[in-house]
Short mmCIF file of C-alpha atoms and ligand atoms in Angstrom, two decimals:
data_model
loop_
_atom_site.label_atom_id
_atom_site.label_comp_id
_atom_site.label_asym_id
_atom_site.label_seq_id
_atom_site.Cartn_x
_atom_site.Cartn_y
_atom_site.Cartn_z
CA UNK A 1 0.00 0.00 0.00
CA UNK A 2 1.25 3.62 -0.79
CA UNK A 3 1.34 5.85 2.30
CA UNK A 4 -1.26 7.75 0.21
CA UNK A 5 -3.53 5.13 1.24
CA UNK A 6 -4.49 4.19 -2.32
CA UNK A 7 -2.76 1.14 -3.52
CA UNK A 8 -0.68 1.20 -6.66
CA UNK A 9 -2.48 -1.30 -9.53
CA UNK A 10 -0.39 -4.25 -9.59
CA UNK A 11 0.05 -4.19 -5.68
CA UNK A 12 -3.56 -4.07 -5.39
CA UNK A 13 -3.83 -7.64 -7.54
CA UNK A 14 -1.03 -9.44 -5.21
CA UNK A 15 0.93 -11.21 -7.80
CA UNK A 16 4.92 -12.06 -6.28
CA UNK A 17 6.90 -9.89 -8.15
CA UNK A 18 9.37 -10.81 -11.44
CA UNK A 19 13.08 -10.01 -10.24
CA UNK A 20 16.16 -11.16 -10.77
CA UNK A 21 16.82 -14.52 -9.73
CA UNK A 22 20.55 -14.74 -8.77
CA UNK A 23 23.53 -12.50 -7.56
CA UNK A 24 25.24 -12.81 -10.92
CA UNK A 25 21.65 -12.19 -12.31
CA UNK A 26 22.16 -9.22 -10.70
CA UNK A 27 25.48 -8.14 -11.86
CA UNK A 28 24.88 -8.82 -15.32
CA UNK A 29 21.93 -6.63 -15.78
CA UNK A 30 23.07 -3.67 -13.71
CA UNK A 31 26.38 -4.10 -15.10
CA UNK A 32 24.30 -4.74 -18.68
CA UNK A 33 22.79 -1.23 -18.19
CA UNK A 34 25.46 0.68 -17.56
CA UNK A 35 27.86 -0.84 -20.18
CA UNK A 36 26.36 0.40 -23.72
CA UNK A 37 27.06 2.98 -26.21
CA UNK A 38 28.25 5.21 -23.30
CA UNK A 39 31.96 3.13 -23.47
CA UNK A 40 31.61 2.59 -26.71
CA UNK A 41 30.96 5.08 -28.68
CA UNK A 42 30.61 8.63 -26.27
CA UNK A 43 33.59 7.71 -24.22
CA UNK A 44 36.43 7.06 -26.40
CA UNK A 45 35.52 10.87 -28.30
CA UNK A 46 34.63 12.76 -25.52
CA UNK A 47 37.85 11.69 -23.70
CA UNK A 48 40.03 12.30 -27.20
CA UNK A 49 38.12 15.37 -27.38
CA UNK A 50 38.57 17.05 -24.20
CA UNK A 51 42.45 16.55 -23.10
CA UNK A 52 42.65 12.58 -22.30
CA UNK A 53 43.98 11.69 -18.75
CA UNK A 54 43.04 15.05 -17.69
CA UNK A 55 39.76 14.20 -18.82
CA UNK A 56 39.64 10.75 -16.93
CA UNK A 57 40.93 12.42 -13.69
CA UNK A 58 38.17 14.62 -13.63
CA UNK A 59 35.57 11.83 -14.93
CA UNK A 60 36.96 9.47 -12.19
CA UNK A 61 36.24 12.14 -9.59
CA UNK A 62 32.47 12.57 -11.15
CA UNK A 63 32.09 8.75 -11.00
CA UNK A 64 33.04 8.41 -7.10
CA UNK A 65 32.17 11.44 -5.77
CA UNK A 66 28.67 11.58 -7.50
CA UNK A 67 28.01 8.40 -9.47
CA UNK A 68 28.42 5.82 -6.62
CA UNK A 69 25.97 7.96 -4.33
CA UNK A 70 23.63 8.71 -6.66
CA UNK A 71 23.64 4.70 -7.52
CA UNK A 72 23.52 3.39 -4.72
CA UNK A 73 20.90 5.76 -3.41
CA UNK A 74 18.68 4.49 -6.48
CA UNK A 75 18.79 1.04 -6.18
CA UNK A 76 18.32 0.88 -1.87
CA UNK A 77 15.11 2.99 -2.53
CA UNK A 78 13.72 0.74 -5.34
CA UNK A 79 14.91 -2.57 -3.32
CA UNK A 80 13.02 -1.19 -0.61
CA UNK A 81 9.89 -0.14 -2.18
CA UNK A 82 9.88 -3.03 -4.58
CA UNK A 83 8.05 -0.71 -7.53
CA UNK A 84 8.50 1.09 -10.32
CA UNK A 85 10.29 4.71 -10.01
CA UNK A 86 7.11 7.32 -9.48
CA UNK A 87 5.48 4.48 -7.27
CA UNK A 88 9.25 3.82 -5.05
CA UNK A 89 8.80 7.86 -4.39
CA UNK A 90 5.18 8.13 -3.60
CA UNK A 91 5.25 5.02 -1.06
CA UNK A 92 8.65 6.09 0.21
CA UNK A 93 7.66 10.06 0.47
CA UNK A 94 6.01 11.32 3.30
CA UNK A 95 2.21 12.05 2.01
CA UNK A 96 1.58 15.59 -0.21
CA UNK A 97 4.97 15.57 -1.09
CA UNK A 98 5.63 15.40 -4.73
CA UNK A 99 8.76 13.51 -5.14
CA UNK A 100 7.17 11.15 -7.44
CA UNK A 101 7.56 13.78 -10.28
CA UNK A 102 11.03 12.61 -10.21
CA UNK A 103 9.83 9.40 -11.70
CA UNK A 104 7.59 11.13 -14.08
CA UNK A 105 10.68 13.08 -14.97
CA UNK A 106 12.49 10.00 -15.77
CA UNK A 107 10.23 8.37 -17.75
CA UNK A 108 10.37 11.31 -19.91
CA UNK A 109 13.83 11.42 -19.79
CA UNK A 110 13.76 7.29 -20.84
CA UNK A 111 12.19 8.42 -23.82
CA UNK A 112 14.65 11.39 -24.91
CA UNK A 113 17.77 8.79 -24.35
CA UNK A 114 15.80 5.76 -26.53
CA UNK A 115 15.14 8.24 -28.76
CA UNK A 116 18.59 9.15 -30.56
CA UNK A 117 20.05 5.84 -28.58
CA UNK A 118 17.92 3.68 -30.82
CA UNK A 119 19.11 5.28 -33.62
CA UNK A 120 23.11 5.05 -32.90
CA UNK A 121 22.13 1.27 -31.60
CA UNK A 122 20.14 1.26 -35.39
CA UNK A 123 23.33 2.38 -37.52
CA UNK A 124 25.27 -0.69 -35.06
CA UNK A 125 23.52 -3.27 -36.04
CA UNK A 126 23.63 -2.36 -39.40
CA UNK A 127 27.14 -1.96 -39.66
CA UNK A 128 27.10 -5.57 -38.18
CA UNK A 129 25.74 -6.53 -41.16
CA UNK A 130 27.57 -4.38 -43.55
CA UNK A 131 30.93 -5.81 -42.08
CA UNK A 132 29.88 -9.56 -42.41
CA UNK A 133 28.63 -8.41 -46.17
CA UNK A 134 32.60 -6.30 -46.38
CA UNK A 135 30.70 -3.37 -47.40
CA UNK A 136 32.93 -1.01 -45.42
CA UNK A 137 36.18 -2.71 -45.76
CA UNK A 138 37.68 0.28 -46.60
CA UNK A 139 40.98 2.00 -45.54
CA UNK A 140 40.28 4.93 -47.20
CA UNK A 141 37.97 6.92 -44.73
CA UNK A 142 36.77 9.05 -48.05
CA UNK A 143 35.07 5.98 -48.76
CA UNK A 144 33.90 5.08 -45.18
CA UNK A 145 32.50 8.45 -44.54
CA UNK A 146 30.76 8.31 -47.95
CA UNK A 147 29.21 4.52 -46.77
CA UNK A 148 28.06 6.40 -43.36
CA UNK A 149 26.51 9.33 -44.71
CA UNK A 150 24.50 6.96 -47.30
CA UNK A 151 23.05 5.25 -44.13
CA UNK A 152 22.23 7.71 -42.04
CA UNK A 153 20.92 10.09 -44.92
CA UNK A 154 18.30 7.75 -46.20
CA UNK A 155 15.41 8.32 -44.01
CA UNK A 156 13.80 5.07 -44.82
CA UNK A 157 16.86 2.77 -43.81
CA UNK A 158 17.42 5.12 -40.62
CA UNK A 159 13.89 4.93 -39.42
CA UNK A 160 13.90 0.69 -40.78
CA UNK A 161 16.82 -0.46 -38.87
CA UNK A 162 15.83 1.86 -35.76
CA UNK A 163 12.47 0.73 -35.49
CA UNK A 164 14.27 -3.00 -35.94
CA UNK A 165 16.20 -2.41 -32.83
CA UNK A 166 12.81 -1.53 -31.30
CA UNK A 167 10.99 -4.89 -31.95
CA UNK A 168 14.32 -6.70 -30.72
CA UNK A 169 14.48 -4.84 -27.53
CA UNK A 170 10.72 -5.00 -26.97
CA UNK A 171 10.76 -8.75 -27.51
CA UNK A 172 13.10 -9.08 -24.67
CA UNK A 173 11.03 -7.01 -22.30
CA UNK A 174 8.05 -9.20 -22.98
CA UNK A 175 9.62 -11.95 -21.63
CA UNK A 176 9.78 -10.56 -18.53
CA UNK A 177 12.51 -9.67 -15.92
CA UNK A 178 13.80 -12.49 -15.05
CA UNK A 179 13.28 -14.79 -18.85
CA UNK A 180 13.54 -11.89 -20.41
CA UNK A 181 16.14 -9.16 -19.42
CA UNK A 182 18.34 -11.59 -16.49
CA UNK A 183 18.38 -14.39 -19.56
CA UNK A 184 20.02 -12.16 -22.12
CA UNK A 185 22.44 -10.16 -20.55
CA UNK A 186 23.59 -13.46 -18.43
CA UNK A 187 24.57 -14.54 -22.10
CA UNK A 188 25.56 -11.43 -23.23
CA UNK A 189 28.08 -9.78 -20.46
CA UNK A 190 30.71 -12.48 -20.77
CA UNK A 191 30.60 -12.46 -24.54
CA UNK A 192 31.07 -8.75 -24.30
CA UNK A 193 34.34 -9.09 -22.20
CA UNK A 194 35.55 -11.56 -24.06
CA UNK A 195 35.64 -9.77 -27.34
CA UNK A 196 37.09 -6.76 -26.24
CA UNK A 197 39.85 -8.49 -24.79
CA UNK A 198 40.82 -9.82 -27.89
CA UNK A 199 40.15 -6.54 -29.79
CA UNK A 200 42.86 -4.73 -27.26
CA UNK A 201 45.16 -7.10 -27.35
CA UNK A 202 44.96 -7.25 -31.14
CA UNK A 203 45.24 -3.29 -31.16
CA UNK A 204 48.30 -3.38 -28.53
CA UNK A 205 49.96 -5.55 -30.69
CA UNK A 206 49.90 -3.22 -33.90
CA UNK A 207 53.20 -1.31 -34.29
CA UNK A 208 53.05 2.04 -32.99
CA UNK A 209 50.24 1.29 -30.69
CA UNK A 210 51.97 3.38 -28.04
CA UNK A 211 50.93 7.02 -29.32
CA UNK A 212 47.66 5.54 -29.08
CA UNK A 213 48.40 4.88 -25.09
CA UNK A 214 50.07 8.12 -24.45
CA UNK A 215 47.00 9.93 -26.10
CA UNK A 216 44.79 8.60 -23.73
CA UNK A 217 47.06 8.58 -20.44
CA UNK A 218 48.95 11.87 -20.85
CA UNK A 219 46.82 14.28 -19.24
CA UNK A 220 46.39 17.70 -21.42
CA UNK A 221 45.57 20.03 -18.52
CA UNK A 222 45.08 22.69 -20.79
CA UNK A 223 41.78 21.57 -22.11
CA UNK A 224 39.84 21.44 -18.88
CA UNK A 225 37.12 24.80 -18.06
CA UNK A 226 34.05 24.10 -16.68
CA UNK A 227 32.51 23.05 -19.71
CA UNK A 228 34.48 19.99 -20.10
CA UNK A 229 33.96 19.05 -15.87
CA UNK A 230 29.75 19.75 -16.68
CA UNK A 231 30.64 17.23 -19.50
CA UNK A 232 32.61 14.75 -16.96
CA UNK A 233 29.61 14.93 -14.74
CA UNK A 234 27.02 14.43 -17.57
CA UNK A 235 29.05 11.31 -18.72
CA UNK A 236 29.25 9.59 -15.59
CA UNK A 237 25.55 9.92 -15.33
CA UNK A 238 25.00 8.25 -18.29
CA UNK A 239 27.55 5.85 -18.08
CA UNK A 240 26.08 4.52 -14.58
CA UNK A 241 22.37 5.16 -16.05
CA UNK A 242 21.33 7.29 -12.82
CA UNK A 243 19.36 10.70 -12.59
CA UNK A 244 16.15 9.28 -14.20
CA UNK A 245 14.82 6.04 -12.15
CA UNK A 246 16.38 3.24 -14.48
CA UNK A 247 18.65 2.28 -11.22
CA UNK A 248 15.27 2.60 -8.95
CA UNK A 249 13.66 0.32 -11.39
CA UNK A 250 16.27 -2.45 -11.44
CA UNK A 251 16.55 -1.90 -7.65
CA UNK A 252 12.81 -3.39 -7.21
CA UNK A 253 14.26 -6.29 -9.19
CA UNK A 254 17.47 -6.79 -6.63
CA UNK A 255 17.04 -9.82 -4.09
CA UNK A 256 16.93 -8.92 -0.44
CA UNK A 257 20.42 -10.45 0.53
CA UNK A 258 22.07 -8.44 -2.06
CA UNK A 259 24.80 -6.35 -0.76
CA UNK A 260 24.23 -3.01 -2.62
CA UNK A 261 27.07 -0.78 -1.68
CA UNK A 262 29.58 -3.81 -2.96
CA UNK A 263 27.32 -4.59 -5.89
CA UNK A 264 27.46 -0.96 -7.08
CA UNK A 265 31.02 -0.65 -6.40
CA UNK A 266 31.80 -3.81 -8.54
CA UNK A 267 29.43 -2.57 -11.20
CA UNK A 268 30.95 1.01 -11.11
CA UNK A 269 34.85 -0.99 -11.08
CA UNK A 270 33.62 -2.95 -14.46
CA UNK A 271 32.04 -0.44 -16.40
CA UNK A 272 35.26 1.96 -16.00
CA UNK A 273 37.45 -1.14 -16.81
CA UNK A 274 35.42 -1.56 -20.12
CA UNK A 275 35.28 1.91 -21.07
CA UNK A 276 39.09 1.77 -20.81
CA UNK A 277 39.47 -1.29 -22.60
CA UNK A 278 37.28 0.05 -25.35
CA UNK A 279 39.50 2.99 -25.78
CA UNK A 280 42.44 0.95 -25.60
CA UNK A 281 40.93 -0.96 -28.28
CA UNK A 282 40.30 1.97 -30.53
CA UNK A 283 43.19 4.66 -29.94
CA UNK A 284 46.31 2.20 -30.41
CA UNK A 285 44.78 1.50 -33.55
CA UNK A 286 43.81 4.77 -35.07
CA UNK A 287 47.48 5.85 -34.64
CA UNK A 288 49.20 2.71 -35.57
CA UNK A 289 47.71 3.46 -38.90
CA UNK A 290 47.54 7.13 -38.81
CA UNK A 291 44.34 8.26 -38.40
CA UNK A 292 43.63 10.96 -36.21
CA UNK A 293 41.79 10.56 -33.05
CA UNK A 294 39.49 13.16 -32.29
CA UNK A 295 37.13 12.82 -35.01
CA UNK A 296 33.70 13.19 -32.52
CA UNK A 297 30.38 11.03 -32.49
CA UNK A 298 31.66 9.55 -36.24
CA UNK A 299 35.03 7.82 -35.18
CA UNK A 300 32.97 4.89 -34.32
CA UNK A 301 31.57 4.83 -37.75
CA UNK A 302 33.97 6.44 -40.20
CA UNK A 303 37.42 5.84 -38.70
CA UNK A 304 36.93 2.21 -37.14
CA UNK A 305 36.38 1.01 -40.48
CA UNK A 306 38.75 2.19 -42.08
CA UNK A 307 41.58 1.24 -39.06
CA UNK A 308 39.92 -2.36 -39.28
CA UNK A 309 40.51 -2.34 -43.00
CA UNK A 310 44.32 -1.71 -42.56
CA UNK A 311 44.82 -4.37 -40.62
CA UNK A 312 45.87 -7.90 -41.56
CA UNK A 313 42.42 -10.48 -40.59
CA UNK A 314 40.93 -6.86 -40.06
CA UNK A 315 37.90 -7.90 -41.40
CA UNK A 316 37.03 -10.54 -38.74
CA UNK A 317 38.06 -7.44 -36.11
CA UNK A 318 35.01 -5.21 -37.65
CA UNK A 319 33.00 -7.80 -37.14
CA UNK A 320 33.64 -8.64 -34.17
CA UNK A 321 33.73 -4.62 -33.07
CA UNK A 322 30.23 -4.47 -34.51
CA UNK A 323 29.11 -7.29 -32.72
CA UNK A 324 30.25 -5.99 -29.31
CA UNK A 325 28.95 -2.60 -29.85
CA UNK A 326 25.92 -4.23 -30.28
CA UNK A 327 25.82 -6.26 -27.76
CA UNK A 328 26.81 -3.44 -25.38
CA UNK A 329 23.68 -1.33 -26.66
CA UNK A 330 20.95 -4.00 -26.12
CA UNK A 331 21.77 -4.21 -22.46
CA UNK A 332 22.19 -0.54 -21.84
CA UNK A 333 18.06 -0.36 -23.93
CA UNK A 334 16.31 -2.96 -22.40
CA UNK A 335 16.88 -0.87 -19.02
CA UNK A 336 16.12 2.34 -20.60
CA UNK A 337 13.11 0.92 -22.00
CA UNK A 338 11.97 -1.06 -18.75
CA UNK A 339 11.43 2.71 -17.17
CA UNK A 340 8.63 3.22 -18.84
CA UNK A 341 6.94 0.10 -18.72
CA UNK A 342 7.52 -0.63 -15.51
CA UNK A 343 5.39 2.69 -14.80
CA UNK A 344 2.73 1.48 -17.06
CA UNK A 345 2.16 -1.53 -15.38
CA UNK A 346 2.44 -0.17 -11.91
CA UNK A 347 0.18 2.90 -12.58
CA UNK A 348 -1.81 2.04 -14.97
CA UNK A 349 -2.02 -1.69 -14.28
CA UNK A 350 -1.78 -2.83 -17.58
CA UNK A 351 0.14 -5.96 -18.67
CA UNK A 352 3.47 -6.31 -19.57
CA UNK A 353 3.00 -7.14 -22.88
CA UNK A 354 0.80 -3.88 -23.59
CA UNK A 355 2.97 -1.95 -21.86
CA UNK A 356 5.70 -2.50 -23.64
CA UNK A 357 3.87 -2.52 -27.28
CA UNK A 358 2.47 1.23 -26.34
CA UNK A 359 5.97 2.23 -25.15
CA UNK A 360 7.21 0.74 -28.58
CA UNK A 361 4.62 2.69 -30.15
CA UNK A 362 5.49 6.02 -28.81
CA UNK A 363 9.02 5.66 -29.24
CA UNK A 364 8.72 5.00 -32.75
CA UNK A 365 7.24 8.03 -33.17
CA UNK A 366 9.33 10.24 -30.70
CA UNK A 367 12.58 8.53 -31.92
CA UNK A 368 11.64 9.18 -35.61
CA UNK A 369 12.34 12.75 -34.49
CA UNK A 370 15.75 11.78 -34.08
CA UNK A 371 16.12 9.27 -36.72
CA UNK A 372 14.82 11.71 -39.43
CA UNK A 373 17.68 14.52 -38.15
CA UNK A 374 20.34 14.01 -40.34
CA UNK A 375 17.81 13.88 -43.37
CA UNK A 376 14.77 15.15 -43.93
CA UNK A 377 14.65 16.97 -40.44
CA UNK A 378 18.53 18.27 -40.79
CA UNK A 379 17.09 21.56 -40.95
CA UNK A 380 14.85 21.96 -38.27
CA UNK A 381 17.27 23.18 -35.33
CA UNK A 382 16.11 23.98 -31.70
CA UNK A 383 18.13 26.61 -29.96
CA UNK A 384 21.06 25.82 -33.07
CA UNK A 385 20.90 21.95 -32.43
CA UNK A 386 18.85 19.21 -34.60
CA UNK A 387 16.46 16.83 -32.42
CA UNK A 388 19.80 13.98 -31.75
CA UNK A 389 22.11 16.56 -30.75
CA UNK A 390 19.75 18.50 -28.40
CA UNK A 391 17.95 15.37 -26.88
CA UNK A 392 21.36 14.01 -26.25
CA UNK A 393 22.40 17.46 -24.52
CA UNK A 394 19.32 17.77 -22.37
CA UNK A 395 19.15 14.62 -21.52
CA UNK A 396 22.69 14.42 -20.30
CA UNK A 397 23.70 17.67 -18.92
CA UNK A 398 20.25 18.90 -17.32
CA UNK A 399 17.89 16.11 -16.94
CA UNK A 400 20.01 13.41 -15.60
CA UNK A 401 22.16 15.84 -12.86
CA UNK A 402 18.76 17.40 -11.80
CA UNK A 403 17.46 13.65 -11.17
CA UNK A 404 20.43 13.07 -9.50
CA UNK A 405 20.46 16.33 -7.32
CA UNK A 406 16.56 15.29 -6.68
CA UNK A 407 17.57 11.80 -5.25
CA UNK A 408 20.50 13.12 -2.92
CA UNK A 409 17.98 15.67 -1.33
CA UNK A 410 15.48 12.96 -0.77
CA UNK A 411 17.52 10.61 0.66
CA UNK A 412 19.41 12.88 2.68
CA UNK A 413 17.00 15.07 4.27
CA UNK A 414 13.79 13.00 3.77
CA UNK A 415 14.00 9.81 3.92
CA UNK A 416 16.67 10.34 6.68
CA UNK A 417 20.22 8.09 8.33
CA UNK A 418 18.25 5.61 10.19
CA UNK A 419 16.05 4.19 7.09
CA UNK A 420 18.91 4.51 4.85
CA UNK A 421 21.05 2.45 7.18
CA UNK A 422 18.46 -0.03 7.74
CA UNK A 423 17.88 -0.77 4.17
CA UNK A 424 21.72 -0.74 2.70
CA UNK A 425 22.67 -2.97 5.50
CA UNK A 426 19.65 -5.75 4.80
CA UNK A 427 18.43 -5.01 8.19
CA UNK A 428 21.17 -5.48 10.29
CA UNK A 429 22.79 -8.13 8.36
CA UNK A 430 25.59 -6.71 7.15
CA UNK A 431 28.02 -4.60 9.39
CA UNK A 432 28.53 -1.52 7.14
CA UNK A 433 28.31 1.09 9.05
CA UNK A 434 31.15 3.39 8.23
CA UNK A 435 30.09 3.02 4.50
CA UNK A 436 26.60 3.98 4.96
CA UNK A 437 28.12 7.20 7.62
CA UNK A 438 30.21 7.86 4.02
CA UNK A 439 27.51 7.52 1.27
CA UNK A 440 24.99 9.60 3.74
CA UNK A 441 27.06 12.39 4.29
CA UNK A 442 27.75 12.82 0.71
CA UNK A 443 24.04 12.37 -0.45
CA UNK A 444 23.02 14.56 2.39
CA UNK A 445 26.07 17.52 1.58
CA UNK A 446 28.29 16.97 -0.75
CA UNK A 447 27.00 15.38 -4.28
CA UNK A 448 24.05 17.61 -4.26
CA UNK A 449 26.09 20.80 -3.66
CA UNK A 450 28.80 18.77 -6.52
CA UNK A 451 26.28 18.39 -8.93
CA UNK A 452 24.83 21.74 -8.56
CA UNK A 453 27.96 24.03 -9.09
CA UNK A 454 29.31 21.54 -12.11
CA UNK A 455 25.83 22.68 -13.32
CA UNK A 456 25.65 26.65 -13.24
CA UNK A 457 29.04 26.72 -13.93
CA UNK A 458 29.34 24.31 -17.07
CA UNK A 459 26.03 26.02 -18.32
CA UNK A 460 27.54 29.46 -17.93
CA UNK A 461 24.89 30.95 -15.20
CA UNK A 462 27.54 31.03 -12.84
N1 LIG B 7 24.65 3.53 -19.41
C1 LIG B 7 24.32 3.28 -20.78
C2 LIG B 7 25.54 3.53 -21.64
O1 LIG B 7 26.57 3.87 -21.20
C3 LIG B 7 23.16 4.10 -21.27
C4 LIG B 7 22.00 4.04 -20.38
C5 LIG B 7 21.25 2.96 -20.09
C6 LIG B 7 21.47 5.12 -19.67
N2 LIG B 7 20.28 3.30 -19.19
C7 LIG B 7 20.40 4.62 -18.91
C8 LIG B 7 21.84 6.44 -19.57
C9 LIG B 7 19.71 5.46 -18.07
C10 LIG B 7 21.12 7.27 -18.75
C11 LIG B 7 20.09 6.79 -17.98
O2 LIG B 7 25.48 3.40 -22.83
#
């Protein structure tokens, strides 16, 4: 029952709920969430772009100082409230007190991410296929960029292989939690370690793989402003998938004995390990044969191929590349997708299956928006930025740090110490103390206060 006195739906009916079923359950979907596109494709460029180790200092700062909080603050409140995000905040908020917008928020904020997500997962998958065909077995990045701007040009094929990913993602959900989201990314996390271990050992071994290194661990301290720290801060958000209720969600999935401060820690510990192996798969390369690095959103697309193509068996690498990337972005989409539906079928206590066909549905009309922006909508700009670019910017560097900032206050000065150390150490179960005195003090104080300054400052109102 909410404190509200009016039961959610699918509390009402009494069903047990889906969940995960195991601890490695556990740690493959969280872990499957925040692995994606985010190490991929957004970290490798936005590091290259913005002064390298300098960069990562500042990132690794974001990612412990805020991240871990915010994460772990997500996840005890949906383990305790064992809902979806707007009904964890109305039965955990005192009455009258509209914290459940927060949810609302991120359900919105779900659909802005799918939206251009979808459509970088879209051009993926179909460079899976173009690699397997050789299509883009090209050293000659003239040629590659020419192959990437036929794909992403043709509205038809853009909105085709987007709405593709859709079905595929969908057709997970259905399945449910447990069959459906614990099942796949079980199978696919280890796949998606193994390949990029033998990507970055392949592109370690190429000669003159160590500019590639020094690129990424000499720090440039010259690039950093507050700009590029608002942009550290916005990454590590979306790397860890916090700010907008997907943790919350998969929270209500966790089992009751899992440790949650050590489970986020290990989750946080991976991720960072595979965004570093991804861009010691990529940079190595791109210098070995000559390319240069900071080439933005398109290096995944444009200069990947063309590395792969200059190097011997390179055309089993793209594959494999293509493979992993996609594999990284179904993970990271089924929990961007379960948002919403898990709000559907907690508010409006419809099934699963129609929850996740209407979410499907209004995607592929919201994510057409994004889909369409490099052709027939290239030029219709919103405050100088087409639909990807400014769905991708709001979604990162206001929504998901004003989510965040949201969750610290809630925990910290509403929820309170005593419920937050009752429910991260399982009731008494685990002596964590100190940890919980730690994450407290900086949910109470510090990340909020972080978040807030890296905010003003990074959007220039300060
Ligand atoms: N973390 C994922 C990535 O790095 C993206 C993602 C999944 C996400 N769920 C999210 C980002 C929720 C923000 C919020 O690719």
């Amino acid at each position: 029952m909410s404190k509200q006195g009016r039961p959610a739906p699918n509390e009402a009916a009494g069903k047990s709920r889906d969940g995960f079923t195991s601890s490695f359950g556990v740690l493959a979907a969280t872990l499957g969430s925040a692995v994606g596109l985010g190490n991929i494709w957004k970290f490798p460029y936005v590091t290259g772009a913005n002064g390298g180790a300098g960069f990562l200092v500042v990132y690794l700062l974001a990612t412990l100082l805020v991240g871990l909080p915010v994460m772990i603050a997500e996840i005890t409140l949906g383990r305790r409230a064992k809902a979806d995000a707007v009904s964890t905040l109305r039965k955990l908020a005192p009455a009258r007190q509209p914290w459940w917008l927060v949810g609302v928020a991120g359900v919105l904020a779900a659909f802005l991410i799918m939206s251009f997500y979808s459509e970088v997962a879209g051009w993926v998958f179909a460079y899976v296929f173009k690699a397997l065909r050789g299509d883009i077995l090209s050293s000659d990045p003239k040629l590659t960029s020419a192959a990437f701007g036929a794909l992403i040009s043709d509205p038809l094929q853009a909105l085709l292989w987007q709405w593709g990913v859709l079905l595929l993602i969908g057709g997970i959900l259905m399945c449910g939690v447990a069959k459906g989201i614990e099942a796949v990314t079980k199978k696919l996390m280890p796949l998606l370690f193994i390949l990029l271990l033998v990507i970055g050992v392949r592109s370690l071994m190429l000669p003159g793989a160590a500019a590639g290194l020094s690129f990424l661990f000499t720090p440039d301290w010259s690039k950093l402003n507050a700009g590029v720290v608002l942009v550290a801060m916005g990454l590590a958000f979306f790397k860890l998938s916090i700010g907008m209720g997907t943790m919350i969600t998969y929270g209500s999935y966790f089992r009751d004995e899992q440790n949650v401060p050590a489970t986020t820690l290990r989750v946080m510990a991976a991720d960072l390990f595979v965004s570093m192996l991804a861009g010691i798969a990529i940079f190595p390369a791109v210098f070995s044969f000559g390319f240069k690095p900071e080439a933005g959103p398109s290096l995944l697309f444009i200069t990947i191929p063309a590395v792969f193509a200059s190097m011997p068996m390179g055309h089993l690498f793209m594959v494999l590349f293509f493979v992993l990337s996609a594999v990284a972005a179904t993970g990271a989409m089924l929990s961007l997708l379960e948002v919403p539906v898990s709000v559907m079928v907690g508010r409006l206590g419809i099934s699963r299956l129609r929850a996740t066909v209407l979410s499907l549905l209004l995607l592929a009309l919201v994510g057409a928006s994004c889909a369409l922006s490099n052709s027939t909508l290239a030029g219709v700009k919103l405050f100088g930025m087409t639909f990807f670019d400014l769905f991708d910017y709001l979604s990162s560097n206001i929504l998901l740090p004003l989510g965040g900032i949201c969750i610290c206050l809630f925990v910290g000065w509403v929820w309170g110490k005593s419920k937050l150390q009752a429910a991260l150490s399982n009731d008494g179960t685990l002596a964590n103390g100190a940890v919980v005195g730690v994450v407290y003090l900086l949910l109470k104080c510090i990340t909020p206060l972080l978040i807030a300054l890296v905010m003003l400052k990074g959007l220039g109102w300060l």
